[in-house]
PDB file of C-alpha atoms and ligand atoms in Angstrom:
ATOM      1  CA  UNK S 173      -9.207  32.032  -7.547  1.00 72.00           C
ATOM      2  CA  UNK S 174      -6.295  30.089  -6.027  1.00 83.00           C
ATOM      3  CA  UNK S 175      -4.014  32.062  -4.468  1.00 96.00           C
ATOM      4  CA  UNK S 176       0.031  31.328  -4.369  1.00 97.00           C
ATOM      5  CA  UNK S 177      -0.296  28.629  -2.145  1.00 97.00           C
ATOM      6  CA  UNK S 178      -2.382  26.801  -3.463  1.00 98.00           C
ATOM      7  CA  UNK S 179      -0.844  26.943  -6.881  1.00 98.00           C
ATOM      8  CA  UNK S 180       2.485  25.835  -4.968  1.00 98.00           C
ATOM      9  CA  UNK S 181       0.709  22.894  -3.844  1.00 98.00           C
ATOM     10  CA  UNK S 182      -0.996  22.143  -7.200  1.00 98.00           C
ATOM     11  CA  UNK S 183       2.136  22.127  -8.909  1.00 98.00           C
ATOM     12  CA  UNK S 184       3.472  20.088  -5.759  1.00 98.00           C
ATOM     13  CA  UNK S 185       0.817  17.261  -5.992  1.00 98.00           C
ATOM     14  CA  UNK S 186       1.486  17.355 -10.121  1.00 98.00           C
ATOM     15  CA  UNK S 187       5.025  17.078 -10.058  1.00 98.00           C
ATOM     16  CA  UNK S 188       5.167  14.596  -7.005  1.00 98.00           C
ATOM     17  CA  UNK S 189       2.413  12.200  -7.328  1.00 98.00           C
ATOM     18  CA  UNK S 190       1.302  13.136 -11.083  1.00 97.00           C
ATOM     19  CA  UNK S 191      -2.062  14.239 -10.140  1.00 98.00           C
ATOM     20  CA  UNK S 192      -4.055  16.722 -11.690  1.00 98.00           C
ATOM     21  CA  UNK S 193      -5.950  18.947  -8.851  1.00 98.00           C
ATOM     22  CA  UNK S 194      -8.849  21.438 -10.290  1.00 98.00           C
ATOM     23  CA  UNK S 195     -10.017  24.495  -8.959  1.00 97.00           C
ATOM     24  CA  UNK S 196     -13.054  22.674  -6.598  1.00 98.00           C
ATOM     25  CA  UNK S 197     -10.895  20.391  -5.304  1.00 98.00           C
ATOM     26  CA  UNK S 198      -8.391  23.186  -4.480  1.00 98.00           C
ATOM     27  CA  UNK S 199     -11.159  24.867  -3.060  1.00 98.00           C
ATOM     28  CA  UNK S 200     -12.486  21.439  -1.215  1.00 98.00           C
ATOM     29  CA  UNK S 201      -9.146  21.692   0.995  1.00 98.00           C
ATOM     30  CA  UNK S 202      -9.376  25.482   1.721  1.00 98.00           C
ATOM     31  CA  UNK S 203     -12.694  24.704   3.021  1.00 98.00           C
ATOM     32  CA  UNK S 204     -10.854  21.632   5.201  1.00 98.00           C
ATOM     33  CA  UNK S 205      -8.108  24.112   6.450  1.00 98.00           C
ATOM     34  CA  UNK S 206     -10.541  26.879   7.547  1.00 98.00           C
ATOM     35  CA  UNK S 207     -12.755  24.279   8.804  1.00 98.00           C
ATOM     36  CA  UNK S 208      -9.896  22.407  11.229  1.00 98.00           C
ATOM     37  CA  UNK S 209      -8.960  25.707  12.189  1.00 98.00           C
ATOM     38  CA  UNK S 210     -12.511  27.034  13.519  1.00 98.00           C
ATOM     39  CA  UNK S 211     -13.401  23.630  15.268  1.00 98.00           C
ATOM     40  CA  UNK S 212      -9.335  23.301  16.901  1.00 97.00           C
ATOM     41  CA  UNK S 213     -10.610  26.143  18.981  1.00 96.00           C
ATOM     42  CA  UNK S 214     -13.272  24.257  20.406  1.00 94.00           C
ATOM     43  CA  UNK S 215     -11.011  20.866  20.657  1.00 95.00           C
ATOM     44  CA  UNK S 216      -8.253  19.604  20.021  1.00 94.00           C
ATOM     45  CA  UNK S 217      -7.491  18.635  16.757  1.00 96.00           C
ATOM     46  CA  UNK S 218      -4.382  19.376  15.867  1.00 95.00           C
ATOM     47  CA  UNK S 219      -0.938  21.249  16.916  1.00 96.00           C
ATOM     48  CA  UNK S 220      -0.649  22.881  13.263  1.00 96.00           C
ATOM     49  CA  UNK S 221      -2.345  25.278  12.851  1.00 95.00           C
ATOM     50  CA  UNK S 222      -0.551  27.780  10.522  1.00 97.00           C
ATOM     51  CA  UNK S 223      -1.726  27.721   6.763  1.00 98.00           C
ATOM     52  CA  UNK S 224       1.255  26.727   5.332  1.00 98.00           C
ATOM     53  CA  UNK S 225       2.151  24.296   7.304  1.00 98.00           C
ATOM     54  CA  UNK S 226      -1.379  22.555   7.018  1.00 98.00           C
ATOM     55  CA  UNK S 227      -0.958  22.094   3.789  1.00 98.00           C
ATOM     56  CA  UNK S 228       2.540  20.848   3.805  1.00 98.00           C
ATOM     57  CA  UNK S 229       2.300  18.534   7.041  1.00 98.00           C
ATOM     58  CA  UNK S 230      -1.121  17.419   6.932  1.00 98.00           C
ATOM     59  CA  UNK S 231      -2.549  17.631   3.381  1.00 98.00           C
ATOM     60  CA  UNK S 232       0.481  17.000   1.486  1.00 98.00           C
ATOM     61  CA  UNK S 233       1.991  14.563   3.545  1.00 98.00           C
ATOM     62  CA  UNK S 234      -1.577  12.453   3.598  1.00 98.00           C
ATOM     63  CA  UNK S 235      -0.978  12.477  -0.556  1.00 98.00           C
ATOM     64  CA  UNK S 236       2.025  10.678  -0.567  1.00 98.00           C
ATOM     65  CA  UNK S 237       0.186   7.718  -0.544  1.00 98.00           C
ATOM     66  CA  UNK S 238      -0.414   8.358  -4.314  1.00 98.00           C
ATOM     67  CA  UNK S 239       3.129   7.146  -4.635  1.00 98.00           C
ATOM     68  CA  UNK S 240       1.625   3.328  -3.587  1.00 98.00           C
ATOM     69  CA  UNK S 241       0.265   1.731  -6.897  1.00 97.00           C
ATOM     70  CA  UNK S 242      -2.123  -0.142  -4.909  1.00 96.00           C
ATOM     71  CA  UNK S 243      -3.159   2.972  -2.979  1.00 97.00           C
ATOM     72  CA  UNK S 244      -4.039   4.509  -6.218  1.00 96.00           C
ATOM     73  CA  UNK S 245      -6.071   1.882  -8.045  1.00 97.00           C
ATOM     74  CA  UNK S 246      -7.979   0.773  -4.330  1.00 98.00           C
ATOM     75  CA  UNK S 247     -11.578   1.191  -4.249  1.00 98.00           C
ATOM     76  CA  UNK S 248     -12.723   1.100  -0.748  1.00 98.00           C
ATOM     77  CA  UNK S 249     -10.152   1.839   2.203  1.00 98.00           C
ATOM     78  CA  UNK S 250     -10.561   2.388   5.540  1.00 98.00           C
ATOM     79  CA  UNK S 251      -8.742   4.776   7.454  1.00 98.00           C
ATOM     80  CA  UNK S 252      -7.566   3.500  11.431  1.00 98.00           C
ATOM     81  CA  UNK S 253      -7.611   6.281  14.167  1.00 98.00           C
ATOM     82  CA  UNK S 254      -8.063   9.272  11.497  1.00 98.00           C
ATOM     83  CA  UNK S 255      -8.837  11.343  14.026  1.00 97.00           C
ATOM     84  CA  UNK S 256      -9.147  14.941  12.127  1.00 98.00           C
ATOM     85  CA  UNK S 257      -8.972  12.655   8.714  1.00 98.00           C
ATOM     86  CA  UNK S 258      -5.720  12.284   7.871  1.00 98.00           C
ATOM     87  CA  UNK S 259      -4.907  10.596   5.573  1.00 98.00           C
ATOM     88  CA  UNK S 260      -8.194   9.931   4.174  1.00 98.00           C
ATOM     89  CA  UNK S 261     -10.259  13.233   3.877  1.00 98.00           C
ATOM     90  CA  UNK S 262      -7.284  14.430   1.620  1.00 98.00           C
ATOM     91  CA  UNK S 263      -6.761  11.410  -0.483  1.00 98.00           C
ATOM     92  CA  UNK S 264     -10.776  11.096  -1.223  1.00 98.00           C
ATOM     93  CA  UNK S 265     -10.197  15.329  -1.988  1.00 98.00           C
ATOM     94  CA  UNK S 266      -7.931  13.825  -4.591  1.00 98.00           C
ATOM     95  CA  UNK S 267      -9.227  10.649  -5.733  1.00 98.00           C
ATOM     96  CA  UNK S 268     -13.498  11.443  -5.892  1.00 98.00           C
ATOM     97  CA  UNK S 269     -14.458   7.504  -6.996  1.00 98.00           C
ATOM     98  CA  UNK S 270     -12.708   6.174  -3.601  1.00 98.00           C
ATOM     99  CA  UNK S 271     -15.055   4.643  -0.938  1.00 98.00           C
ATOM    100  CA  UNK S 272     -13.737   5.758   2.203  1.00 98.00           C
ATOM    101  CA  UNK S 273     -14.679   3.926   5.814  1.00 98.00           C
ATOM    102  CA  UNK S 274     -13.246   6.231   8.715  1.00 98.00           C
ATOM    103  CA  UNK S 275     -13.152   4.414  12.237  1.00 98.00           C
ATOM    104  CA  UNK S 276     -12.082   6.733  15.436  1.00 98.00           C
ATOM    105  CA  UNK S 277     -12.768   5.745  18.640  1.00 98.00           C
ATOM    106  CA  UNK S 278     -13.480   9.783  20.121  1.00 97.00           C
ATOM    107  CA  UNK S 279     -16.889  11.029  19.070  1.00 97.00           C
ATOM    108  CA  UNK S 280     -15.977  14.387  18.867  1.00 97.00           C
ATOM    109  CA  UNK S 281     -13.620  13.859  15.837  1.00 97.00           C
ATOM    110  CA  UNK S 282     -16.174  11.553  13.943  1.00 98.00           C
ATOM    111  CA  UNK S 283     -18.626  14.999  14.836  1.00 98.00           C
ATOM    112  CA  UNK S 284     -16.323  17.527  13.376  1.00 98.00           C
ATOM    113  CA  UNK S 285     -15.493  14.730  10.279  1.00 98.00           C
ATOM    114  CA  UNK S 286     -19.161  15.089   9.485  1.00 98.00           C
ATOM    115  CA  UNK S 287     -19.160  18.752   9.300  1.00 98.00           C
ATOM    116  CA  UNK S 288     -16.222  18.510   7.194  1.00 98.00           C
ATOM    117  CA  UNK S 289     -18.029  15.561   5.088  1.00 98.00           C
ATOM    118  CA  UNK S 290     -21.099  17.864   4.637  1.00 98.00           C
ATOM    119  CA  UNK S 291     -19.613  20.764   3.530  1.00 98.00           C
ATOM    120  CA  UNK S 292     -16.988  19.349   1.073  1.00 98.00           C
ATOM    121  CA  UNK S 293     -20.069  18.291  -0.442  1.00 98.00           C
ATOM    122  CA  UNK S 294     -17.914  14.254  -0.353  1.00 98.00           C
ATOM    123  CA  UNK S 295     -19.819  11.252  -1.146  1.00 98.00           C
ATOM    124  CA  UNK S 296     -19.609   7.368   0.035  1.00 98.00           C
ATOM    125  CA  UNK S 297     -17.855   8.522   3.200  1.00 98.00           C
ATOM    126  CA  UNK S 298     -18.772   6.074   5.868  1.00 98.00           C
ATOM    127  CA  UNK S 299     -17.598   7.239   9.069  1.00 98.00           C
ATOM    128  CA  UNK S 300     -17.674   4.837  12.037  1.00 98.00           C
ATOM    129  CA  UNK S 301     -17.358   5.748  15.702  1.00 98.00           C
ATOM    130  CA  UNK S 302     -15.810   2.635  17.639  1.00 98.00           C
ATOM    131  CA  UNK S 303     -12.920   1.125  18.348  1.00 98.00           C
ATOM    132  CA  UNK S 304     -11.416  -0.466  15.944  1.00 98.00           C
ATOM    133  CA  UNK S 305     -10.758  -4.128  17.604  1.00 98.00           C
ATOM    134  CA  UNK S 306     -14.415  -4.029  17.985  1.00 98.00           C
ATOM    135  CA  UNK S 307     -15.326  -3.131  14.294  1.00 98.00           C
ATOM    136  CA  UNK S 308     -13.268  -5.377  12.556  1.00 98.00           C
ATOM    137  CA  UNK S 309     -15.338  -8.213  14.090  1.00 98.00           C
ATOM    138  CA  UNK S 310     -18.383  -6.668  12.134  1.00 98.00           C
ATOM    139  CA  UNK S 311     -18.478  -8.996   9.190  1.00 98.00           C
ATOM    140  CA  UNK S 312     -19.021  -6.294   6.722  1.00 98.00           C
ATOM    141  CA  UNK S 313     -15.333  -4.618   7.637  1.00 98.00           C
ATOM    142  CA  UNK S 314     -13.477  -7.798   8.476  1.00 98.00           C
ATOM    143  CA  UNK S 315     -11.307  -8.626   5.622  1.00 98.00           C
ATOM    144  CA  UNK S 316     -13.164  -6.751   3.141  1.00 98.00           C
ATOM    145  CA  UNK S 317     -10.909  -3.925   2.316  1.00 98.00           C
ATOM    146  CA  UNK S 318      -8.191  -3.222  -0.519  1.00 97.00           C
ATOM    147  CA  UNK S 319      -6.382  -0.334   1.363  1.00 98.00           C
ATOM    148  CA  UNK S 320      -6.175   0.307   5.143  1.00 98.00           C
ATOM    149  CA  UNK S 321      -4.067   3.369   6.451  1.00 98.00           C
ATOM    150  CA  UNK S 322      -3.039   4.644   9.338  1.00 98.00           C
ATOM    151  CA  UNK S 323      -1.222   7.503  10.340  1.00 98.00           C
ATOM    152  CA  UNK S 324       0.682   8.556  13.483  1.00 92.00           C
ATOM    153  CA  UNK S 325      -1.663   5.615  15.513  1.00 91.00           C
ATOM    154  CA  UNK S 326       0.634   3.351  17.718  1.00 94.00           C
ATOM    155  CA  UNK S 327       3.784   1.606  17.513  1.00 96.00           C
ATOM    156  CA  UNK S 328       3.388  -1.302  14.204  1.00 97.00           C
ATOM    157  CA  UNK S 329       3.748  -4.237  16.433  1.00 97.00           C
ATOM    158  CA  UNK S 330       0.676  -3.113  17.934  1.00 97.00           C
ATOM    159  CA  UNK S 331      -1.114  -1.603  15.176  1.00 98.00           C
ATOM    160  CA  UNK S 332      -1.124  -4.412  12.637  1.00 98.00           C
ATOM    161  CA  UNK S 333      -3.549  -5.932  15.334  1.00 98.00           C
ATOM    162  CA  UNK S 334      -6.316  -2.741  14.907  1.00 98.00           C
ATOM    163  CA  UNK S 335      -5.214  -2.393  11.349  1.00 98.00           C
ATOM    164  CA  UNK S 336      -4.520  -5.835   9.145  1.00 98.00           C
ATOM    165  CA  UNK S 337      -8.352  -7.923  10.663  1.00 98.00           C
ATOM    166  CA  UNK S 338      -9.736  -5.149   7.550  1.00 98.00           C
ATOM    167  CA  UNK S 339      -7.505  -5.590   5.000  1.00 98.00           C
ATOM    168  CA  UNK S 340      -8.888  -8.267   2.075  1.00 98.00           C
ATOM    169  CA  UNK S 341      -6.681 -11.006   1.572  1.00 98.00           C
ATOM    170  CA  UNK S 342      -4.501 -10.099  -1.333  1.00 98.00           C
ATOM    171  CA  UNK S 343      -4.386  -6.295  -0.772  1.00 98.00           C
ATOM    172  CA  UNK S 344      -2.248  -3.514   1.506  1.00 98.00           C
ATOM    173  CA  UNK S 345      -2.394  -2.034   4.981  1.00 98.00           C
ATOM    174  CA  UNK S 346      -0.187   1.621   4.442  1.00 98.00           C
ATOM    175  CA  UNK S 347       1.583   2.757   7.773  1.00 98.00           C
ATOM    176  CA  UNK S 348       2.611   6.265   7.281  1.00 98.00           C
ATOM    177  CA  UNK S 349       5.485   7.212   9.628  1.00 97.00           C
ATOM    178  CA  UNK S 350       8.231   9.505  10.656  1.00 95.00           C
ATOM    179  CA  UNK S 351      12.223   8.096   9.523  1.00 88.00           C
ATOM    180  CA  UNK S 352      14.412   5.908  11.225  1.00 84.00           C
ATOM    181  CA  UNK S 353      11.467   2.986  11.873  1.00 91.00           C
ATOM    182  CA  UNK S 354      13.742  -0.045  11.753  1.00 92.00           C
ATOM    183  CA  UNK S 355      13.120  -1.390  15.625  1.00 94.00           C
ATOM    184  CA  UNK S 356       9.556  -1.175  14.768  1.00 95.00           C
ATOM    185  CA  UNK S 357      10.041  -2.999  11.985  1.00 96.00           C
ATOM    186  CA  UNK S 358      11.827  -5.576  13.108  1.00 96.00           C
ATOM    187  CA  UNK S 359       9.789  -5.723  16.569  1.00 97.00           C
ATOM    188  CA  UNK S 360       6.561  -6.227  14.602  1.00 97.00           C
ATOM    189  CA  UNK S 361       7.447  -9.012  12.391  1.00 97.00           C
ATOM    190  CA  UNK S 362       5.436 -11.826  14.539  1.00 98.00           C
ATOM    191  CA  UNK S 363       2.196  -9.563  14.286  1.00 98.00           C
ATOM    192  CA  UNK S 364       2.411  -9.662  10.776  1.00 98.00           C
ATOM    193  CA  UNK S 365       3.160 -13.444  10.613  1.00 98.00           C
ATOM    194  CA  UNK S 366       0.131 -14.101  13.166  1.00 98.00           C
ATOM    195  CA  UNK S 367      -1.920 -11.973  11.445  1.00 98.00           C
ATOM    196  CA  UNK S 368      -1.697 -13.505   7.818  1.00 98.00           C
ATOM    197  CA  UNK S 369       0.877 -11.061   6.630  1.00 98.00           C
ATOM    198  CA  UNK S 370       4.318 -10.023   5.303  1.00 98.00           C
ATOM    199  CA  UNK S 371       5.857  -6.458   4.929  1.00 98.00           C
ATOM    200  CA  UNK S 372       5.937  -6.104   0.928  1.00 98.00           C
ATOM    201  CA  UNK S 373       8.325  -3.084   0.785  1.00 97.00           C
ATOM    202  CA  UNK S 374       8.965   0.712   2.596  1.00 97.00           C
ATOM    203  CA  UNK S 375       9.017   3.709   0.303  1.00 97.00           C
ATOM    204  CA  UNK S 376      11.229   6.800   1.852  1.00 96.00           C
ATOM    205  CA  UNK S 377      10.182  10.369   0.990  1.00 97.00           C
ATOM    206  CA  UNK S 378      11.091  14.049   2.141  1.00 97.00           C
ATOM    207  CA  UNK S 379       8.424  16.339   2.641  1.00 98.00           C
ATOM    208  CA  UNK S 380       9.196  19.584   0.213  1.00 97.00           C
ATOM    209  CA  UNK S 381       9.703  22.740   2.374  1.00 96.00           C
ATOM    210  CA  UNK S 382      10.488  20.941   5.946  1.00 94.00           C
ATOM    211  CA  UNK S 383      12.557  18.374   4.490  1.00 94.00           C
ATOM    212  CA  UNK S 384      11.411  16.023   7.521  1.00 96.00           C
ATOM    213  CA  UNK S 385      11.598  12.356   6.495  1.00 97.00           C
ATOM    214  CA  UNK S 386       8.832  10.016   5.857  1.00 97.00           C
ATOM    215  CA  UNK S 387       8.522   6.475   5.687  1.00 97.00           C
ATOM    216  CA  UNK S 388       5.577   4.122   4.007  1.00 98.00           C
ATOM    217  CA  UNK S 389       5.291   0.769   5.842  1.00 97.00           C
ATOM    218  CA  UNK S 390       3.328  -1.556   2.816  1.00 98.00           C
ATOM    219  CA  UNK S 391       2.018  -4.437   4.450  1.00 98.00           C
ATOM    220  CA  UNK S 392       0.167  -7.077   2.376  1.00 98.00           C
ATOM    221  CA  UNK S 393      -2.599  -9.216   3.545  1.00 98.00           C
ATOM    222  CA  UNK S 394      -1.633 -12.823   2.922  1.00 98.00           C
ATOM    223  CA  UNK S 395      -4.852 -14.851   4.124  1.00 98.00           C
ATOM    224  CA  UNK S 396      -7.738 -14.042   6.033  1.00 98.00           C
ATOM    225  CA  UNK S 397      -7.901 -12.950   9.427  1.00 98.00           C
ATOM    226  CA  UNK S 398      -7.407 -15.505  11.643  1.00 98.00           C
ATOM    227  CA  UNK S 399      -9.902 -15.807  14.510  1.00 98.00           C
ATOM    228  CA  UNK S 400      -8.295 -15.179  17.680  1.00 98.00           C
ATOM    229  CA  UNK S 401      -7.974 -11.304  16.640  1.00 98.00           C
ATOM    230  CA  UNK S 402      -7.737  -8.461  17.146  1.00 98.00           C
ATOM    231  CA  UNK S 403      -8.232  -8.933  20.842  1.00 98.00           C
ATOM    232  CA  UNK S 404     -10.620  -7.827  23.275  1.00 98.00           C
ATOM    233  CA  UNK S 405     -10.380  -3.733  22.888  1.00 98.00           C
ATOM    234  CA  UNK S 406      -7.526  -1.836  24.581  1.00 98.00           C
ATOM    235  CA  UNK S 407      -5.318  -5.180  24.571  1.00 98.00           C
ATOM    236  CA  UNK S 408      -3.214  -4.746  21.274  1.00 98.00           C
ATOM    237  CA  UNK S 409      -2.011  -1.762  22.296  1.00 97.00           C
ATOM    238  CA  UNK S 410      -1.247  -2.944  25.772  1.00 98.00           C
ATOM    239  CA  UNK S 411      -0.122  -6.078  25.138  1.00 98.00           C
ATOM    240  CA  UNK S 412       1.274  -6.334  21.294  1.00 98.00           C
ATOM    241  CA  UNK S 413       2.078  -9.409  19.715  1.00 98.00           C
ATOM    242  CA  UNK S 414       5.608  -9.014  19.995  1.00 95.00           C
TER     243      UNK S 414
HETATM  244  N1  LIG Q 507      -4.367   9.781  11.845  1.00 56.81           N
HETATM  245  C1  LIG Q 507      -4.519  11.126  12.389  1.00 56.81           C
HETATM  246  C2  LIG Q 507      -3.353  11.998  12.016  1.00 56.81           C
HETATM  247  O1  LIG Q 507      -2.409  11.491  11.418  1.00 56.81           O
HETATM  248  O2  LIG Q 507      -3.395  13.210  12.294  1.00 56.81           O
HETATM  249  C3  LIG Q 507      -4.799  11.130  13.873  1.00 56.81           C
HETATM  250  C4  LIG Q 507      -3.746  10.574  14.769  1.00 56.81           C
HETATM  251  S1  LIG Q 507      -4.200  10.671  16.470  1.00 56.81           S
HETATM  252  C5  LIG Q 507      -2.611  10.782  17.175  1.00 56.81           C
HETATM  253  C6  LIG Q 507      -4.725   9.020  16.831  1.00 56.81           C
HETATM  254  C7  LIG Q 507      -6.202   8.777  16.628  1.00 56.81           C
HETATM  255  O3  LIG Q 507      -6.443   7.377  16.778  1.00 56.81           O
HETATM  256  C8  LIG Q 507      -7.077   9.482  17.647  1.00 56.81           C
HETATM  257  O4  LIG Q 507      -8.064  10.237  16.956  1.00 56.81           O
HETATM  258  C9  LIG Q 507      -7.712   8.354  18.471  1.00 56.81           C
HETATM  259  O5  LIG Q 507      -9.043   8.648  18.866  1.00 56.81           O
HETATM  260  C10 LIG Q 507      -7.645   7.186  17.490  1.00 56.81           C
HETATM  261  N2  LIG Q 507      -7.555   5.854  18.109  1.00 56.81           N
HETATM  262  C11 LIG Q 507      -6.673   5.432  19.031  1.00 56.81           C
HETATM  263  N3  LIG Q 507      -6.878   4.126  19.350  1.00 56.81           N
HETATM  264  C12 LIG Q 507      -7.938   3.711  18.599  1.00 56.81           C
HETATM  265  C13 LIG Q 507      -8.650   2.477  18.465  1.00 56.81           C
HETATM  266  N4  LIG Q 507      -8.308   1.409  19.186  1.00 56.81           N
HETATM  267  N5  LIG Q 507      -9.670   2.411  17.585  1.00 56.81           N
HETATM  268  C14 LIG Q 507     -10.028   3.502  16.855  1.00 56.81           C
HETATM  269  N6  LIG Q 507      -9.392   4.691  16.945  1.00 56.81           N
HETATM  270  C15 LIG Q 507      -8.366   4.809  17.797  1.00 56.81           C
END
């Protein structure tokens, strides 16, 4: 039986995104709360912890990709740097069908994402441990997806490098960010033109009870990746293409 929260974020995720959440998938993310809470005492996973708050800040806020038409009708994605799974584990919660590749370069996070894979009972979950400059040379990632997210990674100049080599040409790389993004923006513009891409359009949001802004960064994939990139691993970040 859901409890008052989870109704509130039922008729949240409704309202907002016009999805219709049943009583397994509210129970799917009760399971992911309690189980983020027992393994964040054995590692770090994440600084919110209290119930409330998860929901709000982590699974909420990884659903506002919903608001993306192309988020919504993708069939595989790949989620950059998920590290506990946001925003993937939440949007497959939510959308069942979705073929979901996770890449995370710290082996305890991909360990704890298969406990939560296992138990949520979540199929065609692919999670890879590596970095991701390195896996997006592996042909079957390398332009072959029609969403990539990221959230809370790097700075966009240097992301688009880890992120855009797995995006299909034709389809969207989501950055999920905090407000006020506009140096990034601007600062990241010849990574996106080097990388066979152009920013398609930001979508602003509030989260409901914190009222914190949020920004969507749509990126679309223009061509395929050119050769050069990413760079060798650890340079992107280092060294972006600014
Ligand atoms: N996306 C999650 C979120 O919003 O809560 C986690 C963000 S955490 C700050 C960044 C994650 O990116 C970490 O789990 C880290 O291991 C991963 N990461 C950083 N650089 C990476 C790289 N080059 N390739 C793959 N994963 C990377």
């Amino acid at each position: 039986m859901a409890d008052e929260l989870q109704r509130w974020f039922r008729d949240r995720i409704l309202e907002d995104f016009s999805l219709q959440l049943n009583e397994a998938q509210l129970g799917q993310y009760e399971t992911y709360y309690r189980l983020l809470i027992e393994w964040n005492e054995k590692m770090n996973l994440t600084g919110i912890t209290e119930r409330e708050a998860v929901y709000e800040k982590h699974f909420y806020d990884s659903l506002t990709l919903a608001l993306i038409p192309a988020a919504k009708q993708a069939l595989r994605m790949a989620d950059i740097g998920a590290g506990a799974g946001f925003p993937s584990i939440p949007f497959k919660i939510a959308f069942p069908a979705i073929q979901v590749t996770i890449v995370d370069s710290l082996a305890k996070r991909i360990r704890f994402l298969q406990t939560v894979v296992d138990e949520l009972g979540l199929e065609a979950v692919t999670l890879v441990h590596g970095r991701a400059e390195d896996i997006a040379r592996v042909p079957a990632h390398r332009d072959s997806y029609d969403l990539v997210t990221a959230r809370a990674v790097a700075r966009l100049a240097g992301l688009n490098e880890l992120c855009l080599p797995f995006v299909k040409p034709g389809a969207r790389f989501v950055s999920m960010k905090g407000s006020d993004n506009a140096l990034e923006l601007q600062e990241s513009n010849k990574s996106m033109r080097l990388l066979s891409a152009k920013l398609d359009y930001t979508r602003e949001l509030q989260l409901p009870l914190e009222q914190s802004e949020r920004q969507l960064i749509v990126i679309e994939k223009l061509g395929r990746t050119p050769k050069e990139y990413p760079r060798k691993a650890g340079i992107p970040l280092k060294q972006p293409l600014l």
